[in-house]
Amino acid sequence: MSKKWGVRGILLYILFGLLMFAYLFYWADHTIPESLRGSVADPSTFMTERELVLSEEYSKIRYLLSLLSTPYEWLFYLLVLVTGASLLMEKSAEKISKYHAVQSAVYVFYLSILSFIAIFPFQYLSHRFSVEYGISNQTFSAWMKDEMLDFWLGFLTTFIIVAAIYWLMKKSPKRWWLYAWLFFVPYATFFVFIQPIVIDPLYNDFMSLQDKELEKEILQLADQADIPAEHVYQVNMSEETNAMNAYVNGIGASSRIVLWDTTLQQLSKDEILVIMAHEMAHYVKKHLYFGLAGYLGLSLVGLWILSKLVKRWGEQYKDTLKISGWNRLSSLPLLFALLSFMLFAASPISNAVSRYSEASADQYALELTKDPDAAISTFQKLTKAGLSQVQPPLLIKWFYYTHPTMLERLIMIQDFRTSEN
């Protein structure tokens, strides 16, 4: 039975891959409506013919890798289970130490190594294509350095969570999900707090905005929005990418408004102010706090559902999945696969909520700056720099877009400009 599950999983994945390839390269419609031809949302009005071709090629490749990577993760976890690899790793961890924390660390390390090796081809292809299409200029050695940093940070955080969850599973088989959530709330909040000041600087150099005149204007804009901002930060990203970005992260005293140096290099002052106004909207409208609260609320429901599924599947398919028990370390791939599937299934809803927040931030930025022309040129330049499609396929929008499409954003700005005139 285990072998059949593995073979079926592989065949289903191949079939899914062929369907997604056909969808992206032959079936999906990404053309803009005829009524918008020649408008500010028409990429042919602000992109060269070469850029349009590259955008279509790169988008299809990037979307295909994204669509294939998630079910590939599920297949990986299935094969780790049905081949008995998970049970072997558990037994090895138990031989090394009798202490639960050490066993958890050893098992998570084994699984992390296997996962890194299995997923590396997708990671490498994504990096390689971004370099070939001029999005990234990061060298392979610099990219591998970041990958190694990701590995060790991932291992550390996963070990802490896994050790806590499986200890709770044994101590309270019926209510472990509730206690895990109570542990997760301060853990997640603490992680959001320390990310801007501890985690992010491990990858890039952050500093106060060097253009003091620009910083003064940004702070004046913040004052108009009643934001108690004292500094704007810039981060050195030009050694890695040609794309542009700006963001707000952290909570409370760790909150930061950050600009990529590529954004500073490629946008005008007025365009940068539009982006800053957008990021300030997240602060004014408390999107970070609402997002964290919503995430914690959904995680409570998710953990409850996960507890039911992992127990039921772990008991019903114990022999097929080759695990020693639903609340033993060998069941971790099952737990991860179920969690990944649940997150993927919920992504259309969570992405829709995120797109709504981002659209409201766009609207706020327009109302604050009163400069729709700068907003239009900003999003057009962002589209060119990232070789993005203004109208992505519907499945891509549902499952991967946390922001409105460029078509939607440019239409909204055009409507705002029309209403103002």
mmCIF file of C-alpha atoms in Angstrom, residues 6-178:
data_model
loop_
_atom_site.group_PDB
_atom_site.id
_atom_site.type_symbol
_atom_site.label_atom_id
_atom_site.label_comp_id
_atom_site.label_asym_id
_atom_site.label_seq_id
_atom_site.Cartn_x
_atom_site.Cartn_y
_atom_site.Cartn_z
ATOM 1 C CA GLY A 6 4.119 6.877 -3.524
ATOM 2 C CA VAL A 7 3.595 5.907 -7.182
ATOM 3 C CA ARG A 8 0.162 7.528 -7.290
ATOM 4 C CA GLY A 9 1.570 10.673 -5.728
ATOM 5 C CA ILE A 10 4.291 10.919 -8.369
ATOM 6 C CA LEU A 11 1.849 10.293 -11.237
ATOM 7 C CA LEU A 12 -0.615 12.868 -9.900
ATOM 8 C CA TYR A 13 2.160 15.415 -9.597
ATOM 9 C CA ILE A 14 3.285 14.823 -13.189
ATOM 10 C CA LEU A 15 -0.314 15.168 -14.400
ATOM 11 C CA PHE A 16 -0.728 18.371 -12.382
ATOM 12 C CA GLY A 17 2.491 19.762 -13.844
ATOM 13 C CA LEU A 18 1.333 19.089 -17.404
ATOM 14 C CA LEU A 19 -2.033 20.729 -16.723
ATOM 15 C CA MET A 20 -0.402 23.817 -15.191
ATOM 16 C CA PHE A 21 2.013 24.087 -18.121
ATOM 17 C CA ALA A 22 -0.890 23.927 -20.569
ATOM 18 C CA TYR A 23 -2.857 26.451 -18.503
ATOM 19 C CA LEU A 24 -0.073 29.037 -18.368
ATOM 20 C CA PHE A 25 1.327 28.644 -21.865
ATOM 21 C CA TYR A 26 -1.837 27.926 -23.866
ATOM 22 C CA TRP A 27 -5.112 28.436 -21.994
ATOM 23 C CA ALA A 28 -4.754 31.372 -19.583
ATOM 24 C CA ASP A 29 -5.869 34.785 -20.783
ATOM 25 C CA HIS A 30 -3.646 37.646 -19.650
ATOM 26 C CA THR A 31 -4.599 40.207 -22.269
ATOM 27 C CA ILE A 32 -6.106 43.494 -21.168
ATOM 28 C CA PRO A 33 -9.675 44.424 -22.197
ATOM 29 C CA GLU A 34 -10.024 46.098 -25.574
ATOM 30 C CA SER A 35 -11.547 49.165 -23.888
ATOM 31 C CA LEU A 36 -8.247 49.790 -22.066
ATOM 32 C CA ARG A 37 -6.048 49.696 -25.170
ATOM 33 C CA GLY A 38 -3.951 52.853 -25.286
ATOM 34 C CA SER A 39 -4.758 53.752 -21.665
ATOM 35 C CA VAL A 40 -2.239 54.186 -18.836
ATOM 36 C CA ALA A 41 -2.893 50.510 -17.945
ATOM 37 C CA ASP A 42 -1.862 49.260 -21.385
ATOM 38 C CA PRO A 43 1.723 47.949 -21.073
ATOM 39 C CA SER A 44 2.386 48.669 -24.742
ATOM 40 C CA THR A 45 2.222 52.390 -23.908
ATOM 41 C CA PHE A 46 5.086 52.287 -21.394
ATOM 42 C CA MET A 47 7.056 49.123 -22.222
ATOM 43 C CA THR A 48 9.135 48.395 -25.308
ATOM 44 C CA GLU A 49 8.322 45.450 -27.555
ATOM 45 C CA ARG A 50 11.356 43.634 -26.151
ATOM 46 C CA GLU A 51 10.236 44.280 -22.585
ATOM 47 C CA LEU A 52 6.771 42.954 -23.385
ATOM 48 C CA VAL A 53 8.225 39.716 -24.761
ATOM 49 C CA LEU A 54 10.545 39.295 -21.784
ATOM 50 C CA SER A 55 7.718 40.067 -19.377
ATOM 51 C CA GLU A 56 5.514 37.374 -20.880
ATOM 52 C CA GLU A 57 8.317 34.780 -20.910
ATOM 53 C CA TYR A 58 9.557 35.513 -17.400
ATOM 54 C CA SER A 59 6.065 35.682 -15.894
ATOM 55 C CA LYS A 60 5.083 32.296 -17.323
ATOM 56 C CA ILE A 61 8.276 30.662 -16.049
ATOM 57 C CA ARG A 62 7.947 32.260 -12.618
ATOM 58 C CA TYR A 63 4.281 31.327 -12.312
ATOM 59 C CA LEU A 64 4.960 27.742 -13.388
ATOM 60 C CA LEU A 65 7.685 27.338 -10.755
ATOM 61 C CA SER A 66 5.328 28.748 -8.119
ATOM 62 C CA LEU A 67 2.468 26.446 -9.096
ATOM 63 C CA LEU A 68 4.719 23.380 -9.151
ATOM 64 C CA SER A 69 6.589 24.063 -5.911
ATOM 65 C CA THR A 70 3.695 23.715 -3.440
ATOM 66 C CA PRO A 71 2.390 20.276 -4.542
ATOM 67 C CA TYR A 72 6.028 19.233 -4.908
ATOM 68 C CA GLU A 73 6.377 19.943 -1.187
ATOM 69 C CA TRP A 74 3.378 17.715 -0.468
ATOM 70 C CA LEU A 75 4.868 14.951 -2.635
ATOM 71 C CA PHE A 76 8.184 15.264 -0.806
ATOM 72 C CA TYR A 77 6.525 14.795 2.587
ATOM 73 C CA LEU A 78 4.506 11.849 1.273
ATOM 74 C CA LEU A 79 7.631 10.090 -0.016
ATOM 75 C CA VAL A 80 9.500 10.745 3.245
ATOM 76 C CA LEU A 81 6.655 8.978 5.032
ATOM 77 C CA VAL A 82 5.868 6.011 2.756
ATOM 78 C CA THR A 83 9.533 5.135 2.161
ATOM 79 C CA GLY A 84 10.036 4.803 5.923
ATOM 80 C CA ALA A 85 12.628 7.591 5.981
ATOM 81 C CA SER A 86 10.720 9.480 8.660
ATOM 82 C CA LEU A 87 10.578 6.459 10.944
ATOM 83 C CA LEU A 88 14.309 5.834 10.452
ATOM 84 C CA MET A 89 15.092 9.444 11.369
ATOM 85 C CA GLU A 90 12.971 9.152 14.497
ATOM 86 C CA LYS A 91 14.734 5.960 15.581
ATOM 87 C CA SER A 92 18.134 7.532 14.927
ATOM 88 C CA ALA A 93 17.202 10.573 17.023
ATOM 89 C CA GLU A 94 16.060 8.316 19.869
ATOM 90 C CA LYS A 95 19.362 6.412 19.787
ATOM 91 C CA ILE A 96 21.352 9.632 20.018
ATOM 92 C CA SER A 97 19.576 10.920 23.126
ATOM 93 C CA LYS A 98 16.785 10.128 25.540
ATOM 94 C CA TYR A 99 15.868 13.799 25.929
ATOM 95 C CA HIS A 100 12.928 15.093 23.907
ATOM 96 C CA ALA A 101 14.559 18.427 23.041
ATOM 97 C CA VAL A 102 17.666 16.729 21.632
ATOM 98 C CA GLN A 103 15.588 14.179 19.736
ATOM 99 C CA SER A 104 13.543 17.008 18.229
ATOM 100 C CA ALA A 105 16.683 18.894 17.211
ATOM 101 C CA VAL A 106 18.198 15.808 15.563
ATOM 102 C CA TYR A 107 15.006 14.861 13.729
ATOM 103 C CA VAL A 108 14.346 18.419 12.523
ATOM 104 C CA PHE A 109 17.954 18.662 11.328
ATOM 105 C CA TYR A 110 17.593 15.428 9.317
ATOM 106 C CA LEU A 111 14.303 16.585 7.791
ATOM 107 C CA SER A 112 15.689 20.060 7.076
ATOM 108 C CA ILE A 113 18.632 18.563 5.182
ATOM 109 C CA LEU A 114 16.355 16.342 3.086
ATOM 110 C CA SER A 115 13.980 19.230 2.443
ATOM 111 C CA PHE A 116 16.811 21.555 1.415
ATOM 112 C CA ILE A 117 18.159 18.995 -1.053
ATOM 113 C CA ALA A 118 14.706 18.238 -2.479
ATOM 114 C CA ILE A 119 13.615 21.847 -2.893
ATOM 115 C CA PHE A 120 16.998 23.195 -4.011
ATOM 116 C CA PRO A 121 16.296 22.671 -7.760
ATOM 117 C CA PHE A 122 13.253 24.953 -7.551
ATOM 118 C CA GLN A 123 15.169 27.553 -5.566
ATOM 119 C CA TYR A 124 18.091 27.459 -7.975
ATOM 120 C CA LEU A 125 15.909 27.675 -11.093
ATOM 121 C CA SER A 126 14.054 30.634 -9.636
ATOM 122 C CA HIS A 127 17.359 32.392 -8.930
ATOM 123 C CA ARG A 128 18.835 31.434 -12.285
ATOM 124 C CA PHE A 129 15.894 32.735 -14.324
ATOM 125 C CA SER A 130 15.752 35.973 -12.317
ATOM 126 C CA VAL A 131 19.426 36.519 -13.207
ATOM 127 C CA GLU A 132 18.944 35.645 -16.874
ATOM 128 C CA TYR A 133 16.035 38.062 -17.219
ATOM 129 C CA GLY A 134 17.860 40.875 -15.442
ATOM 130 C CA ILE A 135 15.748 40.963 -12.289
ATOM 131 C CA SER A 136 18.525 39.734 -10.015
ATOM 132 C CA ASN A 137 22.222 40.518 -10.210
ATOM 133 C CA GLN A 138 23.180 38.475 -7.160
ATOM 134 C CA THR A 139 26.141 36.172 -7.635
ATOM 135 C CA PHE A 140 25.741 32.460 -6.987
ATOM 136 C CA SER A 141 28.002 32.615 -3.918
ATOM 137 C CA ALA A 142 26.034 35.525 -2.426
ATOM 138 C CA TRP A 143 22.783 33.718 -3.179
ATOM 139 C CA MET A 144 24.058 30.524 -1.547
ATOM 140 C CA LYS A 145 25.088 32.539 1.508
ATOM 141 C CA ASP A 146 21.491 33.726 1.863
ATOM 142 C CA GLU A 147 20.245 30.181 1.299
ATOM 143 C CA MET A 148 22.470 28.911 4.109
ATOM 144 C CA LEU A 149 21.258 31.691 6.376
ATOM 145 C CA ASP A 150 17.678 30.747 5.516
ATOM 146 C CA PHE A 151 18.477 27.125 6.324
ATOM 147 C CA TRP A 152 19.861 27.771 9.795
ATOM 148 C CA LEU A 153 17.219 30.322 10.747
ATOM 149 C CA GLY A 154 14.556 27.935 9.478
ATOM 150 C CA PHE A 155 16.083 25.061 11.399
ATOM 151 C CA LEU A 156 16.202 27.070 14.635
ATOM 152 C CA THR A 157 12.629 28.344 14.449
ATOM 153 C CA THR A 158 11.272 24.966 13.306
ATOM 154 C CA PHE A 159 13.086 23.153 16.115
ATOM 155 C CA ILE A 160 11.587 25.457 18.760
ATOM 156 C CA ILE A 161 8.064 25.040 17.395
ATOM 157 C CA VAL A 162 8.326 21.265 16.817
ATOM 158 C CA ALA A 163 9.855 20.562 20.234
ATOM 159 C CA ALA A 164 7.057 22.530 21.911
ATOM 160 C CA ILE A 165 4.217 21.031 19.847
ATOM 161 C CA TYR A 166 5.243 17.384 20.212
ATOM 162 C CA TRP A 167 5.857 17.813 23.929
ATOM 163 C CA LEU A 168 2.319 19.230 24.212
ATOM 164 C CA MET A 169 0.929 16.404 22.066
ATOM 165 C CA LYS A 170 2.225 13.852 24.558
ATOM 166 C CA LYS A 171 1.215 15.803 27.662
ATOM 167 C CA SER A 172 -2.274 16.752 26.424
ATOM 168 C CA PRO A 173 -3.392 14.695 23.383
ATOM 169 C CA LYS A 174 -6.836 16.338 23.301
ATOM 170 C CA ARG A 175 -5.991 19.999 23.912
ATOM 171 C CA TRP A 176 -2.449 20.307 22.601
ATOM 172 C CA TRP A 177 -3.656 22.540 19.769
ATOM 173 C CA LEU A 178 -4.988 25.141 22.247
#
